[in-house]
PDB file of C-alpha atoms in Angstrom:
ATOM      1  CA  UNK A   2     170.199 120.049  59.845  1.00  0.00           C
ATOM      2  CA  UNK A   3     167.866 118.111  58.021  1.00  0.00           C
ATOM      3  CA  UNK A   4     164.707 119.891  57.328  1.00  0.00           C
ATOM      4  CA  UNK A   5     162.335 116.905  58.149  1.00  0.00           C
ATOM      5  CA  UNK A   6     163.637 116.417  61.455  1.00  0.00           C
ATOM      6  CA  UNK A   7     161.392 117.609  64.630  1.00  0.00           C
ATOM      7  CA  UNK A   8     162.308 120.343  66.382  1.00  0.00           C
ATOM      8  CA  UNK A   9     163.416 119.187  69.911  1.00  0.00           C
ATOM      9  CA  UNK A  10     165.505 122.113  70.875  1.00  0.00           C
ATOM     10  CA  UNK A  11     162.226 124.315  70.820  1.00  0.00           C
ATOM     11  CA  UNK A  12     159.871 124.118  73.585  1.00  0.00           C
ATOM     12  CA  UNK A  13     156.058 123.341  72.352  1.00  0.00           C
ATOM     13  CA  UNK A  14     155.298 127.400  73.368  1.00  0.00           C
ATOM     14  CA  UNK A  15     157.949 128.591  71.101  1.00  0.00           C
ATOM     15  CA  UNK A  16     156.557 126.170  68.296  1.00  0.00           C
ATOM     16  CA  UNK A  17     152.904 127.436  68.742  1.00  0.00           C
ATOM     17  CA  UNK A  18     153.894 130.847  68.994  1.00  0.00           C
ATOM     18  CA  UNK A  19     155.902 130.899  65.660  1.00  0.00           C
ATOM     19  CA  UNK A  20     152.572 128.782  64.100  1.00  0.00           C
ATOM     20  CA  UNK A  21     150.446 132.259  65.193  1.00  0.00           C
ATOM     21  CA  UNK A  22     152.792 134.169  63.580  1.00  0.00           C
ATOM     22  CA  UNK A  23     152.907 132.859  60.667  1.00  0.00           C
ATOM     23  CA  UNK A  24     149.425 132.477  60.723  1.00  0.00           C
ATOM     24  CA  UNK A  25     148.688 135.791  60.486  1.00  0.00           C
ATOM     25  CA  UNK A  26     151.980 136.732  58.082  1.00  0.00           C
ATOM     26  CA  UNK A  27     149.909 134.873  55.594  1.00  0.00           C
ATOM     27  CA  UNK A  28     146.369 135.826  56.898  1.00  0.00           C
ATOM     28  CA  UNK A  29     147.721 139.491  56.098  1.00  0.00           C
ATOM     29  CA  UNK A  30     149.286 138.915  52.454  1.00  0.00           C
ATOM     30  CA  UNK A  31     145.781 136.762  51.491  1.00  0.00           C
ATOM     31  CA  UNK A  32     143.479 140.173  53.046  1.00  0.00           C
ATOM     32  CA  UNK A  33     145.699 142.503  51.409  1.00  0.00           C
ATOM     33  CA  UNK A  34     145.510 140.587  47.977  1.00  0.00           C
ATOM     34  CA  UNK A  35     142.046 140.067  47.725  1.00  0.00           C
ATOM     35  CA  UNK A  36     140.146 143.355  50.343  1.00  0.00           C
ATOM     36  CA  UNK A  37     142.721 145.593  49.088  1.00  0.00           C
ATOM     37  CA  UNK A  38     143.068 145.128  45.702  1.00  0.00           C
ATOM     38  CA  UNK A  39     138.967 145.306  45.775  1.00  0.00           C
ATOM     39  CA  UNK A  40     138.866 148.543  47.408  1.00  0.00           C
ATOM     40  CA  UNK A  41     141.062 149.677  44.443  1.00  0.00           C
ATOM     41  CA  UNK A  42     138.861 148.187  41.753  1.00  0.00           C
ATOM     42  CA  UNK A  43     141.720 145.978  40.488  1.00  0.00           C
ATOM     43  CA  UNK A  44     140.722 142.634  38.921  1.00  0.00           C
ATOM     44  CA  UNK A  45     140.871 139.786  41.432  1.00  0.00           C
ATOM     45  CA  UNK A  46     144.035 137.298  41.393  1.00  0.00           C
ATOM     46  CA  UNK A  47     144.074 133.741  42.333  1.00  0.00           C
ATOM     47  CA  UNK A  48     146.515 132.562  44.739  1.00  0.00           C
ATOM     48  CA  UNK A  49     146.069 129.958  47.627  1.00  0.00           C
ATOM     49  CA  UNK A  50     147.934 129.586  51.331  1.00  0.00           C
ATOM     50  CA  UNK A  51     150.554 125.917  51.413  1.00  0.00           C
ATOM     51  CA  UNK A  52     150.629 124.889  54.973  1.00  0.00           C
ATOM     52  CA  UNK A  53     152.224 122.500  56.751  1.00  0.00           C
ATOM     53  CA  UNK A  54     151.491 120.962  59.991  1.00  0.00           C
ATOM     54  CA  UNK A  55     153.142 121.882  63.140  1.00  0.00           C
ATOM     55  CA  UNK A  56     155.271 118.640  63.869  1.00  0.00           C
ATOM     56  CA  UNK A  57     156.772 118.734  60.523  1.00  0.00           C
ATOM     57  CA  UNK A  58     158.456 121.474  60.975  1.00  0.00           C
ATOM     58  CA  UNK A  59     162.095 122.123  62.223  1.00  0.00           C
ATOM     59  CA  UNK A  60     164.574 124.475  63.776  1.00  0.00           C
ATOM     60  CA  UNK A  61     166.038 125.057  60.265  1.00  0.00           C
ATOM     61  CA  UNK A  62     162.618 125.965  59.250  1.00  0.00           C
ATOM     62  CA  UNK A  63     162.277 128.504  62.483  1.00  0.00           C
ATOM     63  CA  UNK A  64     165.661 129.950  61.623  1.00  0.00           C
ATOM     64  CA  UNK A  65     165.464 130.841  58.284  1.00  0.00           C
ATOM     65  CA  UNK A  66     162.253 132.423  58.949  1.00  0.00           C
ATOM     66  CA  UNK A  67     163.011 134.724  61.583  1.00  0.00           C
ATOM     67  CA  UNK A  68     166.497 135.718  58.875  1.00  0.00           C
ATOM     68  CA  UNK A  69     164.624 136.034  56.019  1.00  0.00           C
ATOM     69  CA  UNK A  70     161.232 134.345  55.987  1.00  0.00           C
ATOM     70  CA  UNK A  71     162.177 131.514  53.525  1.00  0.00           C
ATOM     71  CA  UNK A  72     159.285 129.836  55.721  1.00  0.00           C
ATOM     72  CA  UNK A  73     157.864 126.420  54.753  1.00  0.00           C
ATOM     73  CA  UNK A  74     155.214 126.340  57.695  1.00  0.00           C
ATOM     74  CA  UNK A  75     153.033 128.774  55.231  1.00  0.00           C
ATOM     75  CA  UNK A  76     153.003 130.140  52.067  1.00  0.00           C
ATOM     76  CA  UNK A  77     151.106 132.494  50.207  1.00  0.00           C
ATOM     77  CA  UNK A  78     151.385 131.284  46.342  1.00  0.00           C
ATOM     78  CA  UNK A  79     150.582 133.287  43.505  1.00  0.00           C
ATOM     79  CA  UNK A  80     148.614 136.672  43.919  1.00  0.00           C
ATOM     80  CA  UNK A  81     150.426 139.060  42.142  1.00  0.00           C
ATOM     81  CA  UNK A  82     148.793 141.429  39.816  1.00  0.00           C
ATOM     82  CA  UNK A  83     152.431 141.992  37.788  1.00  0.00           C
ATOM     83  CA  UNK A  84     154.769 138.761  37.586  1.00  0.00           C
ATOM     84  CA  UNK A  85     157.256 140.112  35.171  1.00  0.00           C
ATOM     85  CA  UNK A  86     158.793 143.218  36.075  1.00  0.00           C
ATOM     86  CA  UNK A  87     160.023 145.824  33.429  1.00  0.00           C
ATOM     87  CA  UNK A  88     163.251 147.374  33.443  1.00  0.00           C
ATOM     88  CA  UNK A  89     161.734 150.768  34.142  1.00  0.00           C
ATOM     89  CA  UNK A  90     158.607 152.113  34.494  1.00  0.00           C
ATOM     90  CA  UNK A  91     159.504 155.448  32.411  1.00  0.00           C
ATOM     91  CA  UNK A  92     160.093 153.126  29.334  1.00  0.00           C
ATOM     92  CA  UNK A  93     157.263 151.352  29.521  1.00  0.00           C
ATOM     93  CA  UNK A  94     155.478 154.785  29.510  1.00  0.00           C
ATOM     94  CA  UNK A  95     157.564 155.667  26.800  1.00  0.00           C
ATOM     95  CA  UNK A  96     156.261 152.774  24.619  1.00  0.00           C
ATOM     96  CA  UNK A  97     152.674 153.048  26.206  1.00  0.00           C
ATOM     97  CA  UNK A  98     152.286 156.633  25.333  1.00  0.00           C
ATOM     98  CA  UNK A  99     153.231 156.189  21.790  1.00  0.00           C
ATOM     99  CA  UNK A 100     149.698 154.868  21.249  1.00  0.00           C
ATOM    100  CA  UNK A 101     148.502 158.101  22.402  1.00  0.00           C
ATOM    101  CA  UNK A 102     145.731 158.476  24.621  1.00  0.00           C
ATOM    102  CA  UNK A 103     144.287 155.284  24.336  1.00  0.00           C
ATOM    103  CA  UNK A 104     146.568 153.679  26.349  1.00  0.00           C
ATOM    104  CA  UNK A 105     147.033 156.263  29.729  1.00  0.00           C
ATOM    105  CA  UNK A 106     144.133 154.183  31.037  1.00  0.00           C
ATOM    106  CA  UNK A 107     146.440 150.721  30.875  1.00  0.00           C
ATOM    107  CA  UNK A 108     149.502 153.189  32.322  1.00  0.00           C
ATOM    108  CA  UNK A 109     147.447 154.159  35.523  1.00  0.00           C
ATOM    109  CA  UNK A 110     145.904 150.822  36.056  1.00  0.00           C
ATOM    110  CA  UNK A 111     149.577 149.294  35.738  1.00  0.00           C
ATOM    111  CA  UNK A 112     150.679 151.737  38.446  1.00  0.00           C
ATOM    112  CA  UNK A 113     147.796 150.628  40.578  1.00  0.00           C
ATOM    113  CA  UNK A 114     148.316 147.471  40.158  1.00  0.00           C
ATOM    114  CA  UNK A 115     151.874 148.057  40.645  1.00  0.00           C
ATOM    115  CA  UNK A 116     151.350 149.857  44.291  1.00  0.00           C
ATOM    116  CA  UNK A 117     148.997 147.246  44.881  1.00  0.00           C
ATOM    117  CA  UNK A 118     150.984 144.514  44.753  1.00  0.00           C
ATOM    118  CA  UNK A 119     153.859 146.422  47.246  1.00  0.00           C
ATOM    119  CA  UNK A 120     151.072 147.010  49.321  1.00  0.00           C
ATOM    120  CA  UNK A 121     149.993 143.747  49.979  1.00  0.00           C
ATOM    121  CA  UNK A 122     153.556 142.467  50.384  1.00  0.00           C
ATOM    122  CA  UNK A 123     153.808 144.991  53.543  1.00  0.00           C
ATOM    123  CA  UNK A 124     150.543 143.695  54.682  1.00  0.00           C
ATOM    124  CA  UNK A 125     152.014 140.364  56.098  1.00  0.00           C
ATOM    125  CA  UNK A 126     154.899 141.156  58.281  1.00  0.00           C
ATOM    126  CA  UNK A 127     152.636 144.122  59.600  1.00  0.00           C
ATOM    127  CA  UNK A 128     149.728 141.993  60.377  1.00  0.00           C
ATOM    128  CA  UNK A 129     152.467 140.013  62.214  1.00  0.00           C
ATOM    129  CA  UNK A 130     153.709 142.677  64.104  1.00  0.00           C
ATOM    130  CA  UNK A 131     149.866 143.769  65.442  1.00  0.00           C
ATOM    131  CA  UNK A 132     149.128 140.253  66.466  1.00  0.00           C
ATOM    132  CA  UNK A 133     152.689 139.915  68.499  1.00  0.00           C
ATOM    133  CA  UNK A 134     151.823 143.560  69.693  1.00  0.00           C
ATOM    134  CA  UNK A 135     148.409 142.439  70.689  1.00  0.00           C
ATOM    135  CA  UNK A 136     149.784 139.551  72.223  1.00  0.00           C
ATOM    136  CA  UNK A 137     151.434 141.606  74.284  1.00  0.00           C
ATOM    137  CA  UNK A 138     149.455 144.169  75.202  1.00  0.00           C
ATOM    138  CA  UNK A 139     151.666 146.411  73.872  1.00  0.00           C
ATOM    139  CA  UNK A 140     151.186 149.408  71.833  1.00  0.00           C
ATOM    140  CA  UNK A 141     151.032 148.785  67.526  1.00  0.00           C
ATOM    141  CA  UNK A 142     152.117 152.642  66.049  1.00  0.00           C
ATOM    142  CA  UNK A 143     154.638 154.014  63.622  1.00  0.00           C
ATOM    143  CA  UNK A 144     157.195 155.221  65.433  1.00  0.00           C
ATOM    144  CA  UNK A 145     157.393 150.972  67.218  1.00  0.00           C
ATOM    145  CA  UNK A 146     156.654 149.305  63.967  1.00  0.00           C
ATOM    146  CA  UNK A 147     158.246 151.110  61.198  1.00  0.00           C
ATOM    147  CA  UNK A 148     159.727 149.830  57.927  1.00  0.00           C
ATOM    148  CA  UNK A 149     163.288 148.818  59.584  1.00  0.00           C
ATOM    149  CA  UNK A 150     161.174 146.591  62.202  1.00  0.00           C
ATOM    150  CA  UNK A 151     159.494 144.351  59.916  1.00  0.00           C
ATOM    151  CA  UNK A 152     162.624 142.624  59.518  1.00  0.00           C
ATOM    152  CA  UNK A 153     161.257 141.142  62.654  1.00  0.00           C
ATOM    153  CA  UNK A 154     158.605 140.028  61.764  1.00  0.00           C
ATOM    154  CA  UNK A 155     159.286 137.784  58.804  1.00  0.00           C
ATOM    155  CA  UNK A 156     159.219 140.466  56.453  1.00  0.00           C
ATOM    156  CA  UNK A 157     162.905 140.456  55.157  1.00  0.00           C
ATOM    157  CA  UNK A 158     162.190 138.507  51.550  1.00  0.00           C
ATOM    158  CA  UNK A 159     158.781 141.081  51.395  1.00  0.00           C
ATOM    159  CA  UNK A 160     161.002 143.481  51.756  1.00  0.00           C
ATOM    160  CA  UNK A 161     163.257 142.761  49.318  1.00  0.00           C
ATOM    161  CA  UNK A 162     160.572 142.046  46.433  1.00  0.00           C
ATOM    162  CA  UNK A 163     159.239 145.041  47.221  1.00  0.00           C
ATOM    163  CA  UNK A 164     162.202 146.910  46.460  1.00  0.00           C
ATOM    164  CA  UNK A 165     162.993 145.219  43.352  1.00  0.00           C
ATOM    165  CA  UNK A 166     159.110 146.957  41.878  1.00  0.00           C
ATOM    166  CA  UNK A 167     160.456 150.347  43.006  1.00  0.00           C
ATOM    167  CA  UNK A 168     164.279 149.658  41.328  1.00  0.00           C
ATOM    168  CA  UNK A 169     161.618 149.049  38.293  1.00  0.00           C
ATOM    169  CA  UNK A 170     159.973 152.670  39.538  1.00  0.00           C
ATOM    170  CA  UNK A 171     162.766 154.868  39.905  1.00  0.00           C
ATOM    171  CA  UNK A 172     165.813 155.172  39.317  1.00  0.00           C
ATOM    172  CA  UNK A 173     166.316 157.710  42.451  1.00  0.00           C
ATOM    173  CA  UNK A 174     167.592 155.617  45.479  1.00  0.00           C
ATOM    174  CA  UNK A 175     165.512 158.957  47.128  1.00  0.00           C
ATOM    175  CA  UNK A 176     162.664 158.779  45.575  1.00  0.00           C
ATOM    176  CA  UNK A 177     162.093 155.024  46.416  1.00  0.00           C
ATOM    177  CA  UNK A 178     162.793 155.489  49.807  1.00  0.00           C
ATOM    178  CA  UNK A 179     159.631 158.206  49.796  1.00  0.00           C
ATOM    179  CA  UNK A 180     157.413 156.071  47.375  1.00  0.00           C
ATOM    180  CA  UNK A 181     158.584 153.220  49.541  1.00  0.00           C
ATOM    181  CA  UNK A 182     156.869 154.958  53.175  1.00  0.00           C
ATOM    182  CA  UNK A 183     154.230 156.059  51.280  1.00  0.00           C
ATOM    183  CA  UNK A 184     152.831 152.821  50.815  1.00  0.00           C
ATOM    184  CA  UNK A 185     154.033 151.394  53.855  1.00  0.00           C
ATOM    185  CA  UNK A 186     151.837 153.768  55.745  1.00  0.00           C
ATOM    186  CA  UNK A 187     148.715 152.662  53.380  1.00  0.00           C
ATOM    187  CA  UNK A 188     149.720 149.144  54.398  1.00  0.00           C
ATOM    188  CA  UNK A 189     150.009 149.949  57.703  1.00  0.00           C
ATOM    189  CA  UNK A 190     146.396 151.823  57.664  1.00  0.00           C
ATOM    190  CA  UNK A 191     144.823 148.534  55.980  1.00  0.00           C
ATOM    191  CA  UNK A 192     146.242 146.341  58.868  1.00  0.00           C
ATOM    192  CA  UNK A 193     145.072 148.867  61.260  1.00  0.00           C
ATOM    193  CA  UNK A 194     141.507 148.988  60.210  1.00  0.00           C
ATOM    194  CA  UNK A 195     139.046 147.051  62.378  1.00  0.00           C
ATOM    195  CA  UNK A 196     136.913 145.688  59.819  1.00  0.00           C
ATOM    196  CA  UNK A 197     140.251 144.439  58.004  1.00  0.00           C
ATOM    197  CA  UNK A 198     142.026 143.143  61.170  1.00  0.00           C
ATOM    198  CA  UNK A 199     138.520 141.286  61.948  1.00  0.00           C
ATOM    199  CA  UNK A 200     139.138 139.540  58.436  1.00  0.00           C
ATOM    200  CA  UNK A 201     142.777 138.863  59.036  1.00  0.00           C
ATOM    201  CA  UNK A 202     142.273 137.829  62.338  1.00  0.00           C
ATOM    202  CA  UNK A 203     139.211 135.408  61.494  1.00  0.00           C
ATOM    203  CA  UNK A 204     141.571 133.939  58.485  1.00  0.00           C
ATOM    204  CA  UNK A 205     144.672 133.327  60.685  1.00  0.00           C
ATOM    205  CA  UNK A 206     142.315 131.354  63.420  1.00  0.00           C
ATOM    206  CA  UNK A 207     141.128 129.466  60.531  1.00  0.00           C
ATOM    207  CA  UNK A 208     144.673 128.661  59.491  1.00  0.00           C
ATOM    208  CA  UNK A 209     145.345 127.432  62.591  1.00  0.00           C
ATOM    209  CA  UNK A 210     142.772 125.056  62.832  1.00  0.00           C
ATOM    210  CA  UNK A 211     142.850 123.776  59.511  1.00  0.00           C
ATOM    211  CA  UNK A 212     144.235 120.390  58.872  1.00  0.00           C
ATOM    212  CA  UNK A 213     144.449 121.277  55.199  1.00  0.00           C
ATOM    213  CA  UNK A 214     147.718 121.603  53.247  1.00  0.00           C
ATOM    214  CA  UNK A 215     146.361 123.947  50.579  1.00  0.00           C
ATOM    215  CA  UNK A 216     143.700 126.358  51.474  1.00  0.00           C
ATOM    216  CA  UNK A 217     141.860 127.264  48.292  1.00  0.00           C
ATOM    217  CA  UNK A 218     141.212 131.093  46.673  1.00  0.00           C
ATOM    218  CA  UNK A 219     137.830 130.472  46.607  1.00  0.00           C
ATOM    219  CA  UNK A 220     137.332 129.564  50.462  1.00  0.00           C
ATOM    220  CA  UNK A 221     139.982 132.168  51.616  1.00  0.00           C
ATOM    221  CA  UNK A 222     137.977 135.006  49.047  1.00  0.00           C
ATOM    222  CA  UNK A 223     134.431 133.686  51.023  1.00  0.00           C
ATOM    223  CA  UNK A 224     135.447 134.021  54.149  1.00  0.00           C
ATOM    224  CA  UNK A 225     137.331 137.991  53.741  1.00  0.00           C
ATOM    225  CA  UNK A 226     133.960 138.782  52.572  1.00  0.00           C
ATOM    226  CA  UNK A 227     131.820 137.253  54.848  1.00  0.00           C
ATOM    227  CA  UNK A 228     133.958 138.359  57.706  1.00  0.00           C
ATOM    228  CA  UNK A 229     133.645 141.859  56.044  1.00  0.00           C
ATOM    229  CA  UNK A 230     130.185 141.697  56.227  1.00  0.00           C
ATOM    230  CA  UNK A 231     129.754 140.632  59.442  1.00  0.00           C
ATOM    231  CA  UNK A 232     131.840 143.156  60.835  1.00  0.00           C
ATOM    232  CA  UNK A 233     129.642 145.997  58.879  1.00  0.00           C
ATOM    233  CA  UNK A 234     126.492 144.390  60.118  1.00  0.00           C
ATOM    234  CA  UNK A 235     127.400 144.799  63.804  1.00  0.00           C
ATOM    235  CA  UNK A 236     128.465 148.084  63.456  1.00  0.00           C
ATOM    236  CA  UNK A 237     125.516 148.824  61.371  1.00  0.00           C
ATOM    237  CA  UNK A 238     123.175 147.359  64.355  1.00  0.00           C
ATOM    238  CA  UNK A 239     125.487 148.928  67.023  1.00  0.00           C
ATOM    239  CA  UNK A 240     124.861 152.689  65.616  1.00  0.00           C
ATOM    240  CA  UNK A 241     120.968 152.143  65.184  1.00  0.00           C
ATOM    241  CA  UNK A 242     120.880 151.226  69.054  1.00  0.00           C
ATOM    242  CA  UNK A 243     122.645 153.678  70.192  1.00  0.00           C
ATOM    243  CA  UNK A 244     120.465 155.829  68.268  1.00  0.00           C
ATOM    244  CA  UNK A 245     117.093 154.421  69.057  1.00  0.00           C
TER     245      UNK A 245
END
């Protein structure tokens, strides 16, 4: 099927509810790229969400996003704090420690930045999953939404890239699978913060009413932080009346 032709097998409700999805898929990769790689005092990355509107997009498009999130309703370009990944980690500290201690710094910020960047991809399908489990009133845990379950949620391509950093981190197929729910439970901790979910939350609604194609780095980092702030300030002014 063509890719430019509109969907008429899928009711308007289906459309909009795969649009809120999405929505907050990419809502969750932007907050994760930007809140969470500030938390960790990691240098900040550009990157900017592609979107395309809602009638442009087709039952091919729906498809191959709910197999493997090859999704052209949204994208999340750029934001990675490692592009190229080495063959191994341990030779790269090999080489890296050959300059002595000079370079361990650069070895444990590449490690951050190397988490980081796993993190953030786990940070999409999850936000996903809390907005459908919102949605439904429905409860958003571990034990519902684990690893294995974000292949429903769009998350089968994050998935994948994140494996390919931890083939690049061990060579253990045991030891990734640890490393691996390590930081899927950090990820899943950042999308179940309230401050954080306020952000994503306040990005996806703005996703969904934008008529842009591209939404800029610039706007997207403005509004995580104002959103932030906001959220502090309430709960700031909440505490001192319940104290006063």
């Amino acid at each position: 099927m063509k890719r430019n032709k509109i969907i008429e097998t899928l009711s308007q409700d289906k459309l909009i509810e795969h649009k809120q999805r999405v929505a907050f898929h990419e809502a969750g990769h932007a907050a994760g790229i930007h809140l969470n790689n500030k938390a960790r005092h990691l240098p900040p990355v550009f990157f900017k969400i592609i979107f395309k509107e809602l009638n442009n997009v087709t039952e091919a498009d729906v498809m191959a996003y709910q197999t493997s999130h090859d999704d052209c309703i949204a994208r999340v370009e750029g934001g990675r704090l490692i592009e190229l990944l080495p063959p191994s980690i341990d030779s790269l500290v090999r080489e890296l420690t050959e300059y002595k201690e000079v370079m361990m710094q650069l070895v444990k910020d590449y490690m951050l930045a190397f988490e980081a960047d796993i993190i953030n991809l786990l940070i999409g399908p999850l936000a996903e999953a809390k907005y459908v489990a919102d949605a439904d009133d429905e409860m958003f845990n571990h034990q519902i939404v684990n690893l294995k379950a974000l292949k429903n949620y769009g998350g089968s391509s994050d998935l994948a890239l994140a494996n390919e950093y931890l083939q690049s981190y061990f060579t253990d197929k045991q030891q990734r699978a640890e490393k691996l729910d390590e930081l899927f439970t950090v990820a899943f901790n950042f999308v179940n913060n309230d401050a954080n979910w306020a952000a994503i939350s306040r990005l996806a609604d703005y996703i969904l009413g934008s008529r842009k194609n591209i939404i800029g780095c610039e706007e997207i980092v403005s509004m995580l932080d104002e959103s932030i702030a906001h959220f502090q300030n309430r709960r700031t002014a909440a505490r001192s009346r319940h104290h006063a």
